[in-house]
């Protein structure tokens, strides 16, 4: 089944709960009843949560943040396929997951001619509506009818060899339709709801996040001075989370103005930058707002028209566009190693957190990418900078700049050992710096003709095993 | 310094040797004299070799296959920056490496109006000619004058925010000029030479390569039957090496015809497919031929005109084009782990082999990618399939199909544990299969709520340390 939903917005509110009840009843009767569940990205307790609790999902892609679903994934009960968010739609089209039986899609309205007005997210809805045999629509009255005109659904995608250039030259450029289309013969049910999206509240900006935001914004000033970008910068992509939030907060009080954003999700602070004039326009695939910001947006929606476009996630995250527009990509990380490999997904190499999401789509093809995280976790017992990453989602070839509350390390155009010294000196927490230099010194000394990226393999993952064994690295 | 040269073709034949002599003399006199050396990709003993022997290089990018240079890199004497081949030109343009002082570029001819007719490779020559303060041209008479018309040099690149779509829709489509341009005021010397390119002889197809080629071509048949590609396939990219060579050999005697290639290098067998009608056209950035094939091509060059285009490596490897055309990417590997991470660059995690080259440019954005290698190395003491890769160049999110002489593993749309079983059963050598399953079984058993990609971190790299300690895994 393909369902709508991206970062807690635009997911179906009614059908998943009903489905979970029928699953539970079937299981009680000794019958099997599970689904493969594809969405845009994360949904909410009302979708992933209830289906995970009902033990109703055998396969899940491409991203999840629900704790019950995460537990099921890490227990081995759910096969989780951790895919670049821009790739899933085409993979389903290619047939990697077999036939899509049913699509359950939330929309803001169904027009008399059958056109659908999307709501707070687009995600993979176009593909699910195209590919599914049967379609269930949820029309959620909570989404303002005035959402009409906020979306840009590109219907020009093709399979190779018939693909054409995607002619987006600016974040605010339309290339598609404001509506989703569905073959009315496939629609087996329309469910009316009136329920809010997940409340995506986030923590207020803390000291560490503010420090990281400061380094990052200073770095952007440096890039402008170096002539590498105009003083309106280049389109900004920011992942979700507190640091991205702090960066956006920092931009608000900076000298920068007339910026643009080409990103996945619109969080409170990004929306706020439209109000202050810091941002001129935002292209994304979904909102991810606190309840308060969502209600405020819904009440004033018309004033944002023409300044926000929501596109399918294939387009919001498309490598061709990311490369052409020259994005500044800002994403969180679990850990980075001294040579600049970044782990975005796995705790201690084994446990899935949320998934790679769009970080690979953006970072790989960005003009400039930042990976940001506090230098330690769990009150200092975990170092974010480690000798060797326990899982690699972004390789040394693709990581440009690391940022922690300790400082910033520009890895562009550097060889591994130079890179390692810079990462340790600028980004590692002082409590771990000497041990990291010591590891590197000994690795170099022991390298004997194998010294490009010297490692002591018997020790490279020992910080992680220390943590697993003793609770600290 | 930026020099021409890509996979042993089109590199300057005279200046590097002279430069090396002057370096040696300077060093003997107690003076420092080293350069940072940027090329297209690998060159030859006459360039990388002599400069490495003269200890004349302090920085090298983006790729190297010369044994003396490799030794210097792994000794820590040369900073090597292992960069995607499509990225280096723009990185130099962005200023990551400072100012480019001198370009040394081999061409086939200089026209009276100053336009340059490129020879057997284009590589990064356009950017080196644009960015360098001074230019030395080597005009190599060994390249036929009839090279005029074989090249497509795109002069429409821009820095963001002024980038436009790159309008290539077919491998044989021209979007640029047949000539390189240079400001005549920058040309400080023109050197005339008459010397052949490196002899890129390769081993005849062996049994293992033939087996791998067979699996791979059968897999392509399967994809055609599944409706995922037309019976003329999609444009083929093949890395250099014996397996790619065997695949091309296998295609020659297959039912496939009217294929196309969008790739980096044209090896003997790829050229041969134009002769048999298996291929209609090839787009690349360089030749990499045996002496015999090169001489044969030079003698019959006119008959290939219109069927071969050589482009700058930015374009031959450009993510936008790779994605749009939907390439079938075939590349070698050092090792792969059970979860599908691929190491293309480092032996035992530390020692640089050649570099990532174009494998990331192609694999990441390809319609379908294959990573191929025999299942063992060094007479069986090394397993290509390991519990955890000792270095990751291509992540689990990007690797589609693994091929060894044991079989083929389709990893598309699979979760990690399913993927692992398939890799072990289909690709690992039987001598290592039970131990790999045993590792995975024990990792799953020990995973306790961290079971998405279960690893035993204290043991994950033990196969490599076994090899380093005892000479076998």
Coordinates of C-alpha atoms in Angstrom, one line a residue, chain B residues 4 10-12 104-111 115-121 125 129 136-144 147 180 182 190-191 193:
Chain B
X4 CA 46.1 16.7 -19.7
X10 CA 46.4 12.5 -24.3
X11 CA 48.9 13.3 -21.5
X12 CA 51.9 15.5 -22.3
X104 CA 50.3 21.6 -19.9
X105 CA 47.9 20.3 -22.5
X106 CA 48.5 17.8 -25.3
X107 CA 46.5 18.5 -28.5
X108 CA 46.4 17.0 -32.0
X109 CA 46.7 20.4 -33.8
X110 CA 46.6 24.1 -33.4
X111 CA 44.6 25.9 -36.1
X115 CA 41.6 26.9 -31.9
X116 CA 42.9 23.7 -30.6
X117 CA 42.0 20.2 -32.0
X118 CA 42.1 17.8 -29.1
X119 CA 43.6 14.4 -29.4
X120 CA 42.8 11.1 -27.7
X121 CA 41.3 12.6 -24.5
X125 CA 41.6 20.3 -20.5
X129 CA 43.1 26.1 -20.3
X136 CA 52.1 25.1 -22.5
X137 CA 50.8 23.2 -25.4
X138 CA 52.2 19.9 -26.7
X139 CA 51.2 19.2 -30.3
X140 CA 51.6 15.5 -30.7
X141 CA 51.9 14.5 -34.4
X142 CA 51.1 10.9 -33.4
X143 CA 47.5 12.0 -33.1
X144 CA 45.9 12.1 -36.6
X147 CA 40.7 14.0 -34.9
X180 CA 39.2 23.7 -27.3
X182 CA 42.7 29.2 -25.3
X190 CA 54.3 25.1 -27.9
X191 CA 56.2 21.9 -27.9
X193 CA 56.2 15.8 -30.1

